Coordinates of N, CA, C and O in Angstrom, one line a residue:
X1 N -2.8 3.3 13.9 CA -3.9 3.3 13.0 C -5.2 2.8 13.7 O -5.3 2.4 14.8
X2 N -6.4 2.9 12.6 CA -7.7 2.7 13.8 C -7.7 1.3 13.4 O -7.3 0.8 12.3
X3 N -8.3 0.8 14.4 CA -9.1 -0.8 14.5 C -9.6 -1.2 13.1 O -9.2 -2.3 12.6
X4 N -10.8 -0.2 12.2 CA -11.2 -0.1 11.2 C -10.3 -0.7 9.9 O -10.7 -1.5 9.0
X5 N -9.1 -0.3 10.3 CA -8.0 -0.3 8.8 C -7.7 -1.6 9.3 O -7.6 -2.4 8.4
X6 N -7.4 -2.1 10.4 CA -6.8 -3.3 10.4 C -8.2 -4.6 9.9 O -8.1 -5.3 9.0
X7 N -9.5 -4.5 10.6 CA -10.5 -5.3 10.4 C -10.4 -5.2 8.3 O -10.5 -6.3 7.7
X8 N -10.1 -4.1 7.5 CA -9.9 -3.7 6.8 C -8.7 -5.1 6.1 O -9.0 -6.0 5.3
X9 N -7.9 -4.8 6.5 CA -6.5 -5.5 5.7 C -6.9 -6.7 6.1 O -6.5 -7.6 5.3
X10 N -7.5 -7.3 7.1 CA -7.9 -9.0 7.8 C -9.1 -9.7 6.8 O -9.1 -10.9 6.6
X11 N -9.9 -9.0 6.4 CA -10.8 -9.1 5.7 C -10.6 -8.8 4.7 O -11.7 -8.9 4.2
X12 N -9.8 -8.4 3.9 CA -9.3 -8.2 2.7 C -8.5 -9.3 2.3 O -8.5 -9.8 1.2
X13 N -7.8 -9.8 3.5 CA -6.6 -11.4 3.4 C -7.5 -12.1 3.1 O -7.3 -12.6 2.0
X14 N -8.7 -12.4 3.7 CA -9.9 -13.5 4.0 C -10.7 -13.6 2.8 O -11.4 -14.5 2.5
X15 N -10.7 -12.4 2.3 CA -12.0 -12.4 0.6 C -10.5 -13.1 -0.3 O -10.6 -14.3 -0.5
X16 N -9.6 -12.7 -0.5 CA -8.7 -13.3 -1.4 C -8.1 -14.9 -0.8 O -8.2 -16.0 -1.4
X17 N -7.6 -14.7 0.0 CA -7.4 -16.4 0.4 C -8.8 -17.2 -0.3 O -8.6 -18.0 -1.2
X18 N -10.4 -17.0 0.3 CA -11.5 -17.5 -0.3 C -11.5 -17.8 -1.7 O -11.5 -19.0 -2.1
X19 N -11.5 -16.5 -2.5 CA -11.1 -16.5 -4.3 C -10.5 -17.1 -4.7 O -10.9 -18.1 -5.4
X20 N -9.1 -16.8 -4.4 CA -7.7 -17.2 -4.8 C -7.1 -18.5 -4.5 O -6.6 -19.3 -5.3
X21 N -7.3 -18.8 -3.0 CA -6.3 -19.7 -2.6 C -5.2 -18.7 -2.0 O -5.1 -17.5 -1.8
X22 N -4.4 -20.0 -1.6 CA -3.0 -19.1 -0.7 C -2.0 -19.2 -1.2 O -1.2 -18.3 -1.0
X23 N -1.6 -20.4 -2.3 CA -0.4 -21.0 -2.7 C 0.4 -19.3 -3.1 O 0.0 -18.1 -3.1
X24 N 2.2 -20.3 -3.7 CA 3.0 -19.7 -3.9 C 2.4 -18.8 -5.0 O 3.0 -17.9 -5.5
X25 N 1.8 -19.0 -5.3 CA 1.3 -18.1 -6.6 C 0.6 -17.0 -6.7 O 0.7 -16.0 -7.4
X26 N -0.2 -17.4 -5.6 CA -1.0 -16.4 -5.3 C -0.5 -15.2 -4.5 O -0.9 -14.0 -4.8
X27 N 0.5 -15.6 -3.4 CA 1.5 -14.8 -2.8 C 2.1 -14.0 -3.6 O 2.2 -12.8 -3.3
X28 N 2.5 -14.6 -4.7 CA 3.5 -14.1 -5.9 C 2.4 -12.8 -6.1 O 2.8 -11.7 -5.7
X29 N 1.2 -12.8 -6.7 CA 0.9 -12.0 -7.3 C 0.3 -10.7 -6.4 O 0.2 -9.5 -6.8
X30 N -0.1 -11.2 -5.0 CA -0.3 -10.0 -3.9 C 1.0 -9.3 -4.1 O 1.1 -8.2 -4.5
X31 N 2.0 -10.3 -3.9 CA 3.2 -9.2 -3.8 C 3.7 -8.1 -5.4 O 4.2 -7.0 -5.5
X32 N 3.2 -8.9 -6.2 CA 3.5 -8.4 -7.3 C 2.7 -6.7 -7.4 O 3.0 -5.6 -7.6
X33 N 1.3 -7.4 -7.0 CA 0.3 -6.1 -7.0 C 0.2 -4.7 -6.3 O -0.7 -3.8 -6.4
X34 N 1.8 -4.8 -5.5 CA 2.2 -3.4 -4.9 C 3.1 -2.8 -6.1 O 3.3 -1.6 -6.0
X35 N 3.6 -3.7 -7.2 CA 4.3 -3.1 -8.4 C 2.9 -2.0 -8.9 O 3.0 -0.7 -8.7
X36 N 1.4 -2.9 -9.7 CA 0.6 -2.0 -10.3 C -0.1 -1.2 -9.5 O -0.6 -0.3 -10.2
X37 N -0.4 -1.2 -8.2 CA -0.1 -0.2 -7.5 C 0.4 1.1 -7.5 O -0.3 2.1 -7.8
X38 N 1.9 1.1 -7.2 CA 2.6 2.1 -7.4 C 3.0 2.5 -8.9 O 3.6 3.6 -9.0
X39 N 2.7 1.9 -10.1 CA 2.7 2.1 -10.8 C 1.2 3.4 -11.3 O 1.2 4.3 -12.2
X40 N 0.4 3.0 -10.5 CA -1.1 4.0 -10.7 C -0.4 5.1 -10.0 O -0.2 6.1 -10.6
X41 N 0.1 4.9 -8.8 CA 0.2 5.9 -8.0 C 1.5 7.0 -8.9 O 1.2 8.2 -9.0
X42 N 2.4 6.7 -9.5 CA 3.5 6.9 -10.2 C 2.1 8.0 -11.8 O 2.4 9.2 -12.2
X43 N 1.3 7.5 -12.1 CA 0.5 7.4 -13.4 C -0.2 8.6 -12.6 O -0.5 9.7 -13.3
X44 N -0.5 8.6 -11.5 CA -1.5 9.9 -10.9 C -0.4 11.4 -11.0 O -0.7 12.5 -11.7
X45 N 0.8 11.0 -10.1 CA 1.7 12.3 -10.5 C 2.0 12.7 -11.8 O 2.0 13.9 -12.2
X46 N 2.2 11.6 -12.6 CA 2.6 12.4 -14.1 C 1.3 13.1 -14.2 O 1.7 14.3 -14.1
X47 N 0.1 13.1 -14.4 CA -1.3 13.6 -14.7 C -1.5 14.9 -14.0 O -2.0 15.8 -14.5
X48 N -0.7 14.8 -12.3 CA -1.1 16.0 -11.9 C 0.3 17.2 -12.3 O 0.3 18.4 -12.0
X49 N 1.3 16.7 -12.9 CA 2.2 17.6 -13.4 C 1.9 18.2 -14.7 O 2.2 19.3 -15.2
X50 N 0.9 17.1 -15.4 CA 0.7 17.6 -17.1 C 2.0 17.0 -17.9 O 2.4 17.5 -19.0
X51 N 2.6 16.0 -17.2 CA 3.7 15.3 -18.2 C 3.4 14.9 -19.8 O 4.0 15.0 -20.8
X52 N 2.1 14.6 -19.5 CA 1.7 14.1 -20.7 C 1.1 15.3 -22.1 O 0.0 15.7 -21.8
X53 N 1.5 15.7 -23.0 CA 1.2 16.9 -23.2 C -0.5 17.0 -24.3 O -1.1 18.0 -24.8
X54 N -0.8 15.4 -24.4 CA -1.6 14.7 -25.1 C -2.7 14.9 -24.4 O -3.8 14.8 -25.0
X55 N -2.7 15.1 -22.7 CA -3.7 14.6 -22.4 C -4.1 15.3 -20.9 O -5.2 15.2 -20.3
X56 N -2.6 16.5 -20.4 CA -2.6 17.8 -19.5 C -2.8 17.5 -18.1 O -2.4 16.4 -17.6
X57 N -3.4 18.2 -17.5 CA -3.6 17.6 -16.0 C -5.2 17.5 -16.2 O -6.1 18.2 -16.7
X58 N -4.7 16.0 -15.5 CA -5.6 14.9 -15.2 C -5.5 14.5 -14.0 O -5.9 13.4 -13.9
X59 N -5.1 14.9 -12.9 CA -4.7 14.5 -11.5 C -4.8 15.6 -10.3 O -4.4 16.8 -10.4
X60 N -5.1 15.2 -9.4 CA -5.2 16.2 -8.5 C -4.6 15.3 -7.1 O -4.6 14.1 -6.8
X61 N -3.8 16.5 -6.2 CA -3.2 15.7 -5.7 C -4.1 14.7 -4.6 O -3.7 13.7 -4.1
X62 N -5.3 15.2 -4.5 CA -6.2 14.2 -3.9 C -6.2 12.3 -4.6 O -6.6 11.2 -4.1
X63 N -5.7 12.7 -6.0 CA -5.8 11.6 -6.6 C -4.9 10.5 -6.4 O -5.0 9.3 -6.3
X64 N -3.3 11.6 -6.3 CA -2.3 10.8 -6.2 C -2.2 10.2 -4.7 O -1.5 9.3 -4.5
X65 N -2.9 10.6 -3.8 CA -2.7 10.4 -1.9 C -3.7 9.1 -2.2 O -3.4 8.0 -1.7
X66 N -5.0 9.2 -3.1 CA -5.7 8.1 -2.7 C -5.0 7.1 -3.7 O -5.7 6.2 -3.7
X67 N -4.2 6.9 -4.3 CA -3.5 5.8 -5.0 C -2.4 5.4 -4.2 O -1.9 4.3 -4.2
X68 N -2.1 6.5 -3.5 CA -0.8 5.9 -2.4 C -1.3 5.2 -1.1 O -0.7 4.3 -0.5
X69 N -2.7 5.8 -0.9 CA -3.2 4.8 0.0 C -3.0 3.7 -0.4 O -2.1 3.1 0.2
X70 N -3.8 3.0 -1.6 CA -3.8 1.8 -2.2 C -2.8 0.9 -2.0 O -3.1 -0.1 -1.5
X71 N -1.3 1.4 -2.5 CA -0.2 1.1 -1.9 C 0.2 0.6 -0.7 O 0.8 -0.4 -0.3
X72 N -0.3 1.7 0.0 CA 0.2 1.4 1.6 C -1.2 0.1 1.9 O -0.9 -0.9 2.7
X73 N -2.2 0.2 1.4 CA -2.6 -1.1 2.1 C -2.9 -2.2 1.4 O -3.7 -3.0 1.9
X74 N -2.6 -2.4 0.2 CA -1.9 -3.6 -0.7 C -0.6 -4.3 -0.1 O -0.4 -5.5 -0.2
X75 N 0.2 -3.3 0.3 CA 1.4 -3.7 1.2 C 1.4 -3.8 2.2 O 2.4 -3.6 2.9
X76 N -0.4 -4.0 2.9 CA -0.5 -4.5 4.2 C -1.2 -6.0 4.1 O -1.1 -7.0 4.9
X77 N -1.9 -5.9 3.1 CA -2.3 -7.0 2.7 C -1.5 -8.2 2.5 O -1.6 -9.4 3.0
X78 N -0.6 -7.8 1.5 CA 0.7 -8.8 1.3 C 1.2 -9.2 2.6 O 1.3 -10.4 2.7
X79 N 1.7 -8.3 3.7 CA 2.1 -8.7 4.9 C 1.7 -10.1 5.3 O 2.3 -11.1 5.3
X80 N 0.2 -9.5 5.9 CA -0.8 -10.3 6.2 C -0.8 -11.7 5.6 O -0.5 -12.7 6.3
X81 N -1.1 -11.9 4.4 CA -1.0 -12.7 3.7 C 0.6 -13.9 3.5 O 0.7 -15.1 3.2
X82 N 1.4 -13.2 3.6 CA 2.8 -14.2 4.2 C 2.6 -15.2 5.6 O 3.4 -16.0 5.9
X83 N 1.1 -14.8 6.3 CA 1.0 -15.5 7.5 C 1.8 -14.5 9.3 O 1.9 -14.8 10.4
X84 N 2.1 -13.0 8.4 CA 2.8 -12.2 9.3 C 1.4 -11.1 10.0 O 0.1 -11.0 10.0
X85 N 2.6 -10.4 10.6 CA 1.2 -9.3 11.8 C 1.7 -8.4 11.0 O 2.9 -8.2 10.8
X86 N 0.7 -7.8 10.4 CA 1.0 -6.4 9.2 C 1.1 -4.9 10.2 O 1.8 -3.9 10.0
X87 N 0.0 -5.4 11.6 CA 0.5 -4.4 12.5 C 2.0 -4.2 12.9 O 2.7 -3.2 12.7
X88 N 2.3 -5.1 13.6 CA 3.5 -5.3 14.2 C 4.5 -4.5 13.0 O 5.1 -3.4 13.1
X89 N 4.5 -5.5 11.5 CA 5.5 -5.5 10.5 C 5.8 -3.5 10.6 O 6.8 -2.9 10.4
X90 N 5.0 -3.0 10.8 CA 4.5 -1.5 10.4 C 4.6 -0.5 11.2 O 4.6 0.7 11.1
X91 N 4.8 -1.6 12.6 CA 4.9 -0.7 14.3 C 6.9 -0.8 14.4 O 7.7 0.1 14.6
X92 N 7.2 -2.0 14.1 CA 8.7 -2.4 13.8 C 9.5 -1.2 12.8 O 10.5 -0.6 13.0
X93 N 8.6 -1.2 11.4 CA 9.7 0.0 10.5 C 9.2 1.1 11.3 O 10.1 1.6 12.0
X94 N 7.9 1.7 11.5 CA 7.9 2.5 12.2 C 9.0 3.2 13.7 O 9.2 4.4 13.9
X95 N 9.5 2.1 14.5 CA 10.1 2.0 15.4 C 11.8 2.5 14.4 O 12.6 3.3 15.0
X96 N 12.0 2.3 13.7 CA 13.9 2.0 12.9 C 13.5 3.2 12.2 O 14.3 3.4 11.2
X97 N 12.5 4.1 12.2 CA 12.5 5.3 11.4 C 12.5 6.3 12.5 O 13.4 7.2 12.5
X98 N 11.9 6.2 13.3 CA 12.1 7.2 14.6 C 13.1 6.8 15.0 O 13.6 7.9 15.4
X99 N 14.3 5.6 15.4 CA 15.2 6.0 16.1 C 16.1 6.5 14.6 O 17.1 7.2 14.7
X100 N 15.7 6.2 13.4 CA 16.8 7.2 13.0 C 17.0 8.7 12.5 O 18.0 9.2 12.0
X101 N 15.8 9.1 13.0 CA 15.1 10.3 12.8 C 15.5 11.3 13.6 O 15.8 12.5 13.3
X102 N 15.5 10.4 15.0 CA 15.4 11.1 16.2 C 16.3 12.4 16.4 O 17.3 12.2 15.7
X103 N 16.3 13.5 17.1 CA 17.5 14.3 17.0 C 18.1 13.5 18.4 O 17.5 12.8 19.3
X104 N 19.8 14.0 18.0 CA 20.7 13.5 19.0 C 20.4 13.6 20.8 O 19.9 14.7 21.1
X105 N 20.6 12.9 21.6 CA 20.7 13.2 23.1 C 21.4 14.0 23.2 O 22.5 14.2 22.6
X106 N 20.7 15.1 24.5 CA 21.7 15.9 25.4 C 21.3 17.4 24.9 O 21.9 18.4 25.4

């Protein structure tokens, strides 16, 4: 990823640590905040399917990708915010998905 998104998620730890504090609570609720999150992101697909018959399509899938962004870097933030490298945490799953991905040797 670019430099940009990481300066991005470091400075995003740094406005909330400021606000918030660090304590267990606070942790609690970064971590919590990838639930409402994915919950928007979940709220965007129903919209672009027309689940709701009250209210039709409301979603485009531009809508649902930028909610899933959110996700993915809410759950970089949280990383970060445990005191961890959100790079690394991300280069590591990344690493255990390609070797299980990989097609076979030979």
């Amino acid at each position: 990823m670019d430099e940009p998104i990481w300066d991005a998620v470091r400075a995003s730890r740094g406005w909330l640590d400021a606000a918030n504090g660090t304590g267990q609570t606070e942790l609690t609720c970064r971590i919590l905040k990838l639930t409402e999150e994915a919950g928007e992101a979940a709220g965007a697909w129903i919209g672009l399917l027309g689940q709701n018959p009250r209210k039709g399509v409301t979603h485009s899938r531009e809508d649902v990708a930028a909610e899933l962004a959110d996700v993915a870097f809410t759950a970089l933030v949280a990383i970060e915010s445990l005191g961890l490298d959100a790079r690394g945490a991300l280069d590591a799953c990344a690493g255990k998905v390609r070797a299980r991905v990989a097609p076979p040797p030979g």
